mmCIF file of C-alpha atoms in Angstrom:
data_model
loop_
_atom_site.group_PDB
_atom_site.id
_atom_site.type_symbol
_atom_site.label_atom_id
_atom_site.label_comp_id
_atom_site.label_asym_id
_atom_site.label_seq_id
_atom_site.Cartn_x
_atom_site.Cartn_y
_atom_site.Cartn_z
ATOM 1 C CA MET A 187 -0.071 0.099 0.296
ATOM 2 C CA LYS A 188 2.849 2.315 1.012
ATOM 3 C CA ARG A 189 4.505 1.573 -2.148
ATOM 4 C CA LYS A 190 1.456 2.457 -4.252
ATOM 5 C CA LEU A 191 1.116 5.743 -2.633
ATOM 6 C CA ASN A 192 4.778 6.543 -3.103
ATOM 7 C CA ILE A 193 4.177 5.966 -6.863
ATOM 8 C CA ALA A 194 1.172 7.929 -6.916
ATOM 9 C CA ALA A 195 2.816 10.566 -5.247
ATOM 10 C CA ILE A 196 5.756 10.729 -7.719
ATOM 11 C CA ALA A 197 3.407 10.697 -10.569
ATOM 12 C CA LEU A 198 1.617 13.693 -8.813
ATOM 13 C CA VAL A 199 4.729 15.706 -8.749
ATOM 14 C CA ILE A 200 5.697 14.876 -12.322
ATOM 15 C CA LEU A 201 2.283 15.957 -13.360
ATOM 16 C CA LEU A 202 2.399 19.367 -11.338
ATOM 17 C CA GLY A 203 5.796 19.957 -12.901
ATOM 18 C CA ILE A 204 4.537 19.688 -16.675
ATOM 19 C CA THR A 205 0.948 21.042 -15.900
ATOM 20 C CA PRO A 206 2.223 24.605 -16.364
ATOM 21 C CA PHE A 207 3.757 24.049 -19.628
ATOM 22 C CA LEU A 208 0.753 22.138 -21.037
ATOM 23 C CA PHE A 209 -1.580 25.052 -20.123
ATOM 24 C CA ALA A 210 1.002 27.522 -21.545
ATOM 25 C CA ALA A 211 1.394 25.562 -24.598
ATOM 26 C CA GLY A 212 -2.378 25.379 -25.292
ATOM 27 C CA ASP A 213 -3.012 29.301 -24.695
ATOM 28 C CA TYR A 214 0.547 30.797 -25.787
ATOM 29 C CA PRO A 215 1.274 33.439 -25.945
ATOM 30 C CA THR A 216 -0.681 35.178 -23.031
ATOM 31 C CA LYS A 217 1.931 37.795 -22.331
ATOM 32 C CA PRO A 218 4.587 39.911 -24.137
ATOM 33 C CA ILE A 219 7.618 38.020 -25.735
ATOM 34 C CA THR A 220 11.134 39.290 -25.295
ATOM 35 C CA LEU A 221 13.366 38.774 -28.213
ATOM 36 C CA VAL A 222 16.932 39.391 -27.279
ATOM 37 C CA ASN A 223 19.344 40.508 -29.745
ATOM 38 C CA PRO A 224 23.040 39.679 -28.466
ATOM 39 C CA MET A 225 24.636 42.340 -30.426
ATOM 40 C CA ALA A 226 24.748 46.173 -30.371
ATOM 41 C CA PRO A 227 21.789 48.384 -31.489
ATOM 42 C CA GLY A 228 21.638 49.910 -34.629
ATOM 43 C CA GLY A 229 23.410 47.163 -36.957
ATOM 44 C CA THR A 230 21.841 45.025 -39.497
ATOM 45 C CA LEU A 231 20.921 42.386 -36.956
ATOM 46 C CA ASP A 232 19.106 44.828 -34.577
ATOM 47 C CA VAL A 233 17.262 46.395 -37.577
ATOM 48 C CA GLN A 234 16.183 42.973 -39.019
ATOM 49 C CA ALA A 235 14.979 41.680 -35.589
ATOM 50 C CA ARG A 236 12.900 44.732 -35.008
ATOM 51 C CA ALA A 237 11.420 44.307 -38.392
ATOM 52 C CA PHE A 238 10.585 40.739 -37.377
ATOM 53 C CA ALA A 239 9.177 41.766 -33.968
ATOM 54 C CA ALA A 240 6.671 44.566 -35.544
ATOM 55 C CA VAL A 241 5.346 41.887 -38.101
ATOM 56 C CA ALA A 242 5.138 38.851 -35.765
ATOM 57 C CA GLU A 243 3.103 40.955 -33.116
ATOM 58 C CA LYS A 244 0.053 40.840 -35.802
ATOM 59 C CA TYR A 245 0.124 36.931 -35.898
ATOM 60 C CA LEU A 246 0.920 36.424 -32.142
ATOM 61 C CA GLY A 247 -1.563 38.856 -30.765
ATOM 62 C CA GLN A 248 1.245 39.916 -28.032
ATOM 63 C CA PRO A 249 3.856 42.542 -28.010
ATOM 64 C CA VAL A 250 7.191 41.432 -29.033
ATOM 65 C CA MET A 251 10.054 43.623 -27.599
ATOM 66 C CA VAL A 252 13.482 43.574 -28.752
ATOM 67 C CA VAL A 253 16.149 43.901 -25.915
ATOM 68 C CA ASN A 254 19.727 44.223 -26.590
ATOM 69 C CA LYS A 255 22.218 42.256 -24.594
ATOM 70 C CA PRO A 256 25.658 42.709 -26.682
ATOM 71 C CA GLY A 257 28.883 41.392 -25.342
ATOM 72 C CA ALA A 258 31.633 38.683 -26.047
ATOM 73 C CA THR A 259 30.570 38.556 -29.735
ATOM 74 C CA GLY A 260 26.980 37.378 -28.838
ATOM 75 C CA MET A 261 27.897 35.219 -25.783
ATOM 76 C CA VAL A 262 26.333 37.536 -23.234
ATOM 77 C CA GLY A 263 22.873 37.709 -24.962
ATOM 78 C CA GLY A 264 23.023 33.836 -26.099
ATOM 79 C CA THR A 265 23.700 32.683 -22.582
ATOM 80 C CA ALA A 266 20.867 34.600 -21.085
ATOM 81 C CA VAL A 267 18.560 32.855 -23.491
ATOM 82 C CA ALA A 268 19.818 29.555 -23.163
ATOM 83 C CA GLN A 269 19.345 29.915 -19.223
ATOM 84 C CA ALA A 270 16.249 31.279 -19.469
ATOM 85 C CA SER A 271 12.824 29.513 -18.848
ATOM 86 C CA PRO A 272 11.670 27.371 -21.864
ATOM 87 C CA ASP A 273 8.429 28.765 -22.035
ATOM 88 C CA GLY A 274 8.630 30.650 -25.115
ATOM 89 C CA TYR A 275 8.714 34.148 -23.651
ATOM 90 C CA THR A 276 12.296 34.745 -24.081
ATOM 91 C CA LEU A 277 13.732 34.070 -27.609
ATOM 92 C CA LEU A 278 16.965 34.745 -29.328
ATOM 93 C CA VAL A 279 17.869 36.464 -32.299
ATOM 94 C CA GLY A 280 20.186 33.910 -33.632
ATOM 95 C CA SER A 281 23.002 34.479 -36.392
ATOM 96 C CA VAL A 282 26.130 33.310 -37.854
ATOM 97 C CA ASN A 283 27.779 35.466 -35.119
ATOM 98 C CA ILE A 284 26.891 32.964 -32.441
ATOM 99 C CA THR A 285 28.592 30.195 -34.338
ATOM 100 C CA ASN A 286 31.601 32.074 -34.922
ATOM 101 C CA ALA A 287 31.858 32.745 -31.014
ATOM 102 C CA VAL A 288 31.167 29.151 -29.837
ATOM 103 C CA GLU A 289 33.480 27.519 -32.322
ATOM 104 C CA TRP A 290 36.266 29.985 -31.500
ATOM 105 C CA GLU A 291 36.058 29.104 -27.856
ATOM 106 C CA ILE A 292 36.255 25.574 -28.797
ATOM 107 C CA ALA A 293 39.252 25.916 -31.249
ATOM 108 C CA ASN A 294 41.205 27.718 -28.327
ATOM 109 C CA GLY A 295 40.512 24.646 -25.905
ATOM 110 C CA ARG A 296 37.924 26.422 -24.054
ATOM 111 C CA THR A 297 34.274 25.222 -22.983
ATOM 112 C CA PRO A 298 31.586 27.742 -24.176
ATOM 113 C CA PRO A 299 28.691 28.629 -22.035
ATOM 114 C CA PHE A 300 26.360 27.052 -24.466
ATOM 115 C CA THR A 301 26.310 25.434 -28.140
ATOM 116 C CA ARG A 302 23.634 25.357 -30.798
ATOM 117 C CA ASN A 303 22.347 22.236 -29.084
ATOM 118 C CA ASP A 304 21.034 24.342 -26.285
ATOM 119 C CA PHE A 305 18.538 25.968 -28.381
ATOM 120 C CA ALA A 306 15.545 24.667 -30.347
ATOM 121 C CA ALA A 307 15.838 26.288 -34.060
ATOM 122 C CA ILE A 308 12.669 28.125 -34.797
ATOM 123 C CA GLY A 309 13.359 29.446 -38.403
ATOM 124 C CA SER A 310 15.543 31.883 -40.437
ATOM 125 C CA PHE A 311 14.263 35.158 -41.970
ATOM 126 C CA THR A 312 17.160 36.299 -43.721
ATOM 127 C CA MET A 313 20.577 34.853 -45.283
ATOM 128 C CA SER A 314 22.777 37.249 -46.691
ATOM 129 C CA PRO A 315 25.731 36.502 -48.469
ATOM 130 C CA THR A 316 28.837 38.643 -48.123
ATOM 131 C CA LEU A 317 30.295 40.967 -50.691
ATOM 132 C CA LEU A 318 33.625 41.525 -51.614
ATOM 133 C CA ILE A 319 33.955 45.279 -52.049
ATOM 134 C CA VAL A 320 36.942 47.520 -52.964
ATOM 135 C CA PRO A 321 36.982 51.431 -53.192
ATOM 136 C CA ALA A 322 34.992 52.942 -56.096
ATOM 137 C CA ASP A 323 38.131 53.985 -58.008
ATOM 138 C CA SER A 324 40.071 50.935 -56.977
ATOM 139 C CA PRO A 325 42.327 49.458 -60.031
ATOM 140 C CA TYR A 326 40.338 46.219 -59.621
ATOM 141 C CA LYS A 327 37.079 46.155 -61.973
ATOM 142 C CA THR A 328 36.701 42.387 -61.632
ATOM 143 C CA LEU A 329 37.320 39.539 -59.267
ATOM 144 C CA ALA A 330 39.428 37.936 -61.885
ATOM 145 C CA ASP A 331 41.549 41.117 -62.026
ATOM 146 C CA PHE A 332 41.745 41.151 -57.898
ATOM 147 C CA VAL A 333 42.754 37.609 -57.782
ATOM 148 C CA SER A 334 45.273 37.507 -60.375
ATOM 149 C CA ASP A 335 47.061 40.465 -58.805
ATOM 150 C CA ALA A 336 46.763 39.157 -55.356
ATOM 151 C CA LYS A 337 48.687 35.848 -56.408
ATOM 152 C CA THR A 338 51.611 38.054 -57.277
ATOM 153 C CA LYS A 339 51.732 39.840 -53.687
ATOM 154 C CA PRO A 340 50.844 37.165 -51.113
ATOM 155 C CA GLY A 341 50.584 38.892 -47.720
ATOM 156 C CA GLN A 342 50.614 42.490 -48.899
ATOM 157 C CA MET A 343 47.251 43.305 -49.691
ATOM 158 C CA ALA A 344 45.190 44.347 -46.741
ATOM 159 C CA PHE A 345 41.559 44.039 -45.627
ATOM 160 C CA CYS A 346 39.604 45.019 -42.662
ATOM 161 C CA SER A 347 36.872 43.626 -40.593
ATOM 162 C CA GLY A 348 34.572 44.598 -37.896
ATOM 163 C CA GLY A 349 36.330 42.494 -35.350
ATOM 164 C CA LEU A 350 38.489 39.435 -35.028
ATOM 165 C CA TYR A 351 36.885 36.152 -36.157
ATOM 166 C CA GLY A 352 33.374 37.971 -36.689
ATOM 167 C CA MET A 353 31.097 37.699 -39.699
ATOM 168 C CA SER A 354 33.385 40.228 -41.928
ATOM 169 C CA HIS A 355 36.743 38.511 -40.909
ATOM 170 C CA LEU A 356 35.716 34.823 -41.374
ATOM 171 C CA PRO A 357 34.349 35.269 -45.183
ATOM 172 C CA ILE A 358 37.827 36.589 -46.245
ATOM 173 C CA GLU A 359 39.574 33.637 -44.476
ATOM 174 C CA ILE A 360 37.362 30.986 -46.146
ATOM 175 C CA PHE A 361 37.737 32.888 -49.719
ATOM 176 C CA SER A 362 41.274 33.198 -49.232
ATOM 177 C CA ARG A 363 42.100 29.712 -48.297
ATOM 178 C CA GLU A 364 39.812 28.282 -51.373
ATOM 179 C CA ALA A 365 41.506 30.822 -53.782
ATOM 180 C CA GLY A 366 45.156 29.968 -52.382
ATOM 181 C CA LEU A 367 45.559 33.748 -51.457
ATOM 182 C CA LYS A 368 47.156 35.462 -48.399
ATOM 183 C CA PHE A 369 46.201 38.852 -47.105
ATOM 184 C CA ARG A 370 46.996 41.295 -44.220
ATOM 185 C CA HIS A 371 44.017 41.626 -41.661
ATOM 186 C CA VAL A 372 43.349 45.004 -40.225
ATOM 187 C CA PRO A 373 40.528 44.404 -37.473
ATOM 188 C CA PHE A 374 38.397 47.246 -36.397
ATOM 189 C CA THR A 375 36.002 47.707 -33.474
ATOM 190 C CA GLY A 376 32.573 47.635 -35.841
ATOM 191 C CA GLY A 377 31.486 47.406 -39.444
ATOM 192 C CA GLY A 378 31.124 51.103 -39.662
ATOM 193 C CA PRO A 379 34.867 52.072 -39.167
ATOM 194 C CA CYS A 380 35.752 49.132 -41.456
ATOM 195 C CA LEU A 381 33.671 50.566 -44.414
ATOM 196 C CA SER A 382 35.089 53.944 -43.732
ATOM 197 C CA ALA A 383 38.615 52.420 -44.178
ATOM 198 C CA VAL A 384 37.655 50.885 -47.415
ATOM 199 C CA VAL A 385 36.155 54.045 -48.826
ATOM 200 C CA GLY A 386 39.099 56.155 -47.513
ATOM 201 C CA LYS A 387 41.475 53.629 -49.310
ATOM 202 C CA HIS A 388 43.527 52.739 -45.894
ATOM 203 C CA VAL A 389 42.862 49.067 -47.031
ATOM 204 C CA ASP A 390 42.491 47.349 -50.304
ATOM 205 C CA PHE A 391 39.159 45.633 -49.773
ATOM 206 C CA ALA A 392 36.472 44.094 -47.297
ATOM 207 C CA ALA A 393 33.708 41.612 -46.947
ATOM 208 C CA GLN A 394 30.694 43.262 -45.896
ATOM 209 C CA TYR A 395 26.631 42.727 -46.167
ATOM 210 C CA PRO A 396 24.108 44.253 -48.709
ATOM 211 C CA PRO A 397 22.269 46.790 -46.399
ATOM 212 C CA THR A 398 25.271 48.625 -45.423
ATOM 213 C CA THR A 399 27.203 48.321 -48.384
ATOM 214 C CA LEU A 400 24.690 48.812 -51.283
ATOM 215 C CA PRO A 401 23.977 52.587 -50.417
ATOM 216 C CA LEU A 402 27.767 53.390 -50.766
ATOM 217 C CA VAL A 403 27.988 51.582 -53.989
ATOM 218 C CA LYS A 404 25.069 53.605 -55.341
ATOM 219 C CA GLY A 405 26.866 56.648 -53.918
ATOM 220 C CA ASN A 406 29.782 55.724 -56.002
ATOM 221 C CA LYS A 407 31.916 55.279 -52.982
ATOM 222 C CA LEU A 408 32.495 51.706 -53.225
ATOM 223 C CA ARG A 409 32.779 48.798 -55.976
ATOM 224 C CA VAL A 410 31.432 45.138 -55.543
ATOM 225 C CA LEU A 411 33.712 42.501 -57.070
ATOM 226 C CA ALA A 412 31.768 39.267 -56.144
ATOM 227 C CA VAL A 413 29.133 37.666 -54.109
ATOM 228 C CA VAL A 414 30.531 35.260 -51.603
ATOM 229 C CA GLY A 415 27.415 33.113 -51.984
ATOM 230 C CA GLY A 416 25.741 30.499 -54.107
ATOM 231 C CA LYS A 417 23.669 32.741 -56.361
ATOM 232 C CA ARG A 418 23.692 36.255 -57.499
ATOM 233 C CA LEU A 419 21.779 38.862 -55.616
ATOM 234 C CA LYS A 420 18.437 40.417 -56.930
ATOM 235 C CA SER A 421 19.440 43.772 -56.083
ATOM 236 C CA ILE A 422 22.717 43.672 -58.062
ATOM 237 C CA PRO A 423 22.145 40.789 -60.691
ATOM 238 C CA GLU A 424 25.214 41.928 -62.600
ATOM 239 C CA ILE A 425 27.483 41.100 -60.048
ATOM 240 C CA PRO A 426 28.949 37.415 -60.223
ATOM 241 C CA THR A 427 29.645 34.847 -57.290
ATOM 242 C CA VAL A 428 33.074 33.687 -56.567
ATOM 243 C CA LYS A 429 31.999 30.420 -57.353
ATOM 244 C CA GLU A 430 31.476 31.590 -60.948
ATOM 245 C CA LEU A 431 35.361 32.167 -61.058
ATOM 246 C CA GLY A 432 35.654 28.436 -59.778
ATOM 247 C CA ILE A 433 36.451 29.561 -56.106
ATOM 248 C CA ASP A 434 33.930 27.303 -53.891
ATOM 249 C CA ALA A 435 33.611 29.762 -50.911
ATOM 250 C CA GLU A 436 30.318 30.666 -49.291
ATOM 251 C CA TYR A 437 29.552 32.766 -46.152
ATOM 252 C CA TYR A 438 26.040 34.119 -45.078
ATOM 253 C CA GLY A 439 24.998 36.349 -42.389
ATOM 254 C CA TRP A 440 21.926 34.688 -41.707
ATOM 255 C CA VAL A 441 19.438 35.787 -39.143
ATOM 256 C CA GLY A 442 16.640 33.594 -37.340
ATOM 257 C CA ILE A 443 14.907 32.865 -34.278
ATOM 258 C CA MET A 444 15.990 30.537 -31.375
ATOM 259 C CA ALA A 445 14.229 29.198 -28.317
ATOM 260 C CA PRO A 446 15.775 27.763 -25.408
ATOM 261 C CA LYS A 447 16.008 23.557 -25.629
ATOM 262 C CA ASN A 448 13.221 21.973 -23.949
ATOM 263 C CA THR A 449 10.493 24.482 -25.002
ATOM 264 C CA PRO A 450 7.433 22.452 -25.468
ATOM 265 C CA ALA A 451 6.754 21.153 -28.782
ATOM 266 C CA PRO A 452 3.333 23.054 -29.223
ATOM 267 C CA ILE A 453 4.987 26.377 -28.490
ATOM 268 C CA VAL A 454 7.885 25.679 -30.948
ATOM 269 C CA ASP A 455 5.308 24.795 -33.775
ATOM 270 C CA LYS A 456 3.516 27.897 -32.966
ATOM 271 C CA LEU A 457 6.650 30.031 -33.275
ATOM 272 C CA ARG A 458 7.625 28.225 -36.616
ATOM 273 C CA GLU A 459 4.351 28.584 -37.979
ATOM 274 C CA VAL A 460 4.478 32.443 -37.010
ATOM 275 C CA THR A 461 7.843 32.635 -38.428
ATOM 276 C CA LYS A 462 6.665 31.287 -41.861
ATOM 277 C CA LYS A 463 3.874 33.732 -41.825
ATOM 278 C CA VAL A 464 6.243 36.723 -41.109
ATOM 279 C CA VAL A 465 8.712 35.889 -43.986
ATOM 280 C CA GLN A 466 5.505 35.729 -46.285
ATOM 281 C CA ASP A 467 4.351 39.076 -45.284
ATOM 282 C CA LYS A 468 4.624 41.753 -47.862
ATOM 283 C CA THR A 469 5.443 44.401 -44.891
ATOM 284 C CA PHE A 470 8.214 42.471 -43.569
ATOM 285 C CA ILE A 471 9.524 41.683 -47.368
ATOM 286 C CA ASP A 472 9.585 45.169 -48.000
ATOM 287 C CA MET A 473 11.246 46.148 -44.749
ATOM 288 C CA ILE A 474 14.111 43.494 -45.633
ATOM 289 C CA GLU A 475 14.376 43.930 -49.513
ATOM 290 C CA LYS A 476 14.195 47.755 -49.994
ATOM 291 C CA PRO A 477 17.750 48.180 -48.543
ATOM 292 C CA GLY A 478 19.051 45.489 -50.957
ATOM 293 C CA ASP A 479 18.844 42.423 -48.627
ATOM 294 C CA GLU A 480 16.563 39.078 -49.197
ATOM 295 C CA VAL A 481 14.164 37.385 -47.213
ATOM 296 C CA TYR A 482 15.068 33.647 -47.020
ATOM 297 C CA PHE A 483 13.405 31.296 -44.852
ATOM 298 C CA LEU A 484 14.369 28.138 -43.431
ATOM 299 C CA GLY A 485 12.088 26.187 -41.221
ATOM 300 C CA GLY A 486 13.357 25.047 -37.863
ATOM 301 C CA GLU A 487 14.892 21.542 -39.043
ATOM 302 C CA GLU A 488 16.411 23.006 -41.896
ATOM 303 C CA LEU A 489 18.009 25.912 -39.951
ATOM 304 C CA ALA A 490 19.420 23.263 -37.365
ATOM 305 C CA LYS A 491 20.980 21.117 -40.478
ATOM 306 C CA TRP A 492 22.491 24.377 -41.728
ATOM 307 C CA MET A 493 23.928 25.517 -38.489
ATOM 308 C CA ASP A 494 25.552 21.979 -38.479
ATOM 309 C CA LYS A 495 26.847 22.571 -41.848
ATOM 310 C CA GLU A 496 28.254 25.888 -41.198
ATOM 311 C CA SER A 497 29.572 24.927 -37.858
ATOM 312 C CA LYS A 498 31.953 22.343 -39.463
ATOM 313 C CA ILE A 499 33.263 24.986 -41.957
ATOM 314 C CA ILE A 500 33.711 27.738 -39.379
ATOM 315 C CA ALA A 501 35.365 25.117 -36.989
ATOM 316 C CA ALA A 502 37.952 24.089 -39.574
ATOM 317 C CA THR A 503 38.881 27.696 -40.445
ATOM 318 C CA GLU A 504 39.143 28.884 -36.958
ATOM 319 C CA ALA A 505 41.326 25.758 -35.971
ATOM 320 C CA GLU A 506 43.599 26.816 -38.711
ATOM 321 C CA LEU A 507 43.523 30.231 -37.631
ATOM 322 C CA VAL A 508 44.373 29.189 -33.931
ATOM 323 C CA LYS A 509 47.470 27.371 -35.603
ATOM 324 C CA GLU A 510 48.790 30.192 -37.498
ATOM 325 C CA ALA A 511 48.661 32.422 -34.267
ATOM 326 C CA GLN A 512 50.534 29.921 -32.307
ATOM 327 C CA LYS A 513 53.453 29.770 -34.984
ATOM 328 C CA LYS A 514 53.843 33.460 -34.828
#
């Protein structure tokens, strides 16, 4: 009899533990949702996250508030969400920055505070390829010109980035390794200073993204040599990809939504459904594509597979960078 009572008590405890999540899943959402952007305000990630939040409110029936928690290349905000209650009310603006930061910790023999396995992928809403850019009056008119000259002066041509091992540094490292080239890296503390350095001809080139680059191209300050991706951009269809020259390099600044792992399946399903509706919404499409970017939707499972694929490429590249740094 006592054994039966103990079993019943255990069952009751388990039921009480999961009941709040069952009710939450059925009624979700019943209060505002916080969308944590792990990067600083004002950047492309922030602009796109706020566009998503504004349109998502229509489908969720609750306010969606974007809160910036920058620091350690996304680690601060990512950790906050990984440790949040898995109830669907604290979500992460995921991006390739998170992959970069996690793999960099691992490459240096450190244990990251979280990995992609600490999240449930909801879906992506953009996937921007990087653009290889030079000053508008650069002698390099085409990617072929650029590559041909770079091969004659290994380590002499300089590129800038918005920070070490970030999403404007790694594209060049991946590209250079595939092309058999060597460059000198000049890191800055943000994409804005790097763009200014290219415009001012303090460096030879850089890899940046459409929303920040294309206005300067239209203003005759920059020239785009190539897209570091698998297909041409609709906003600049005349610009070829590096793959068209036989260089098998791709790097995308994707942005999407992640939830803490163990978020109830009905809530995850609801968020995935809403994300798909947002990326099909004309208001959202206009917000993203008028500056020159493109909406790109990957469902939760597809995004998880994409992250697995990119993690392997980034991990291999960063491991090489660590070895090179140790030799110096």
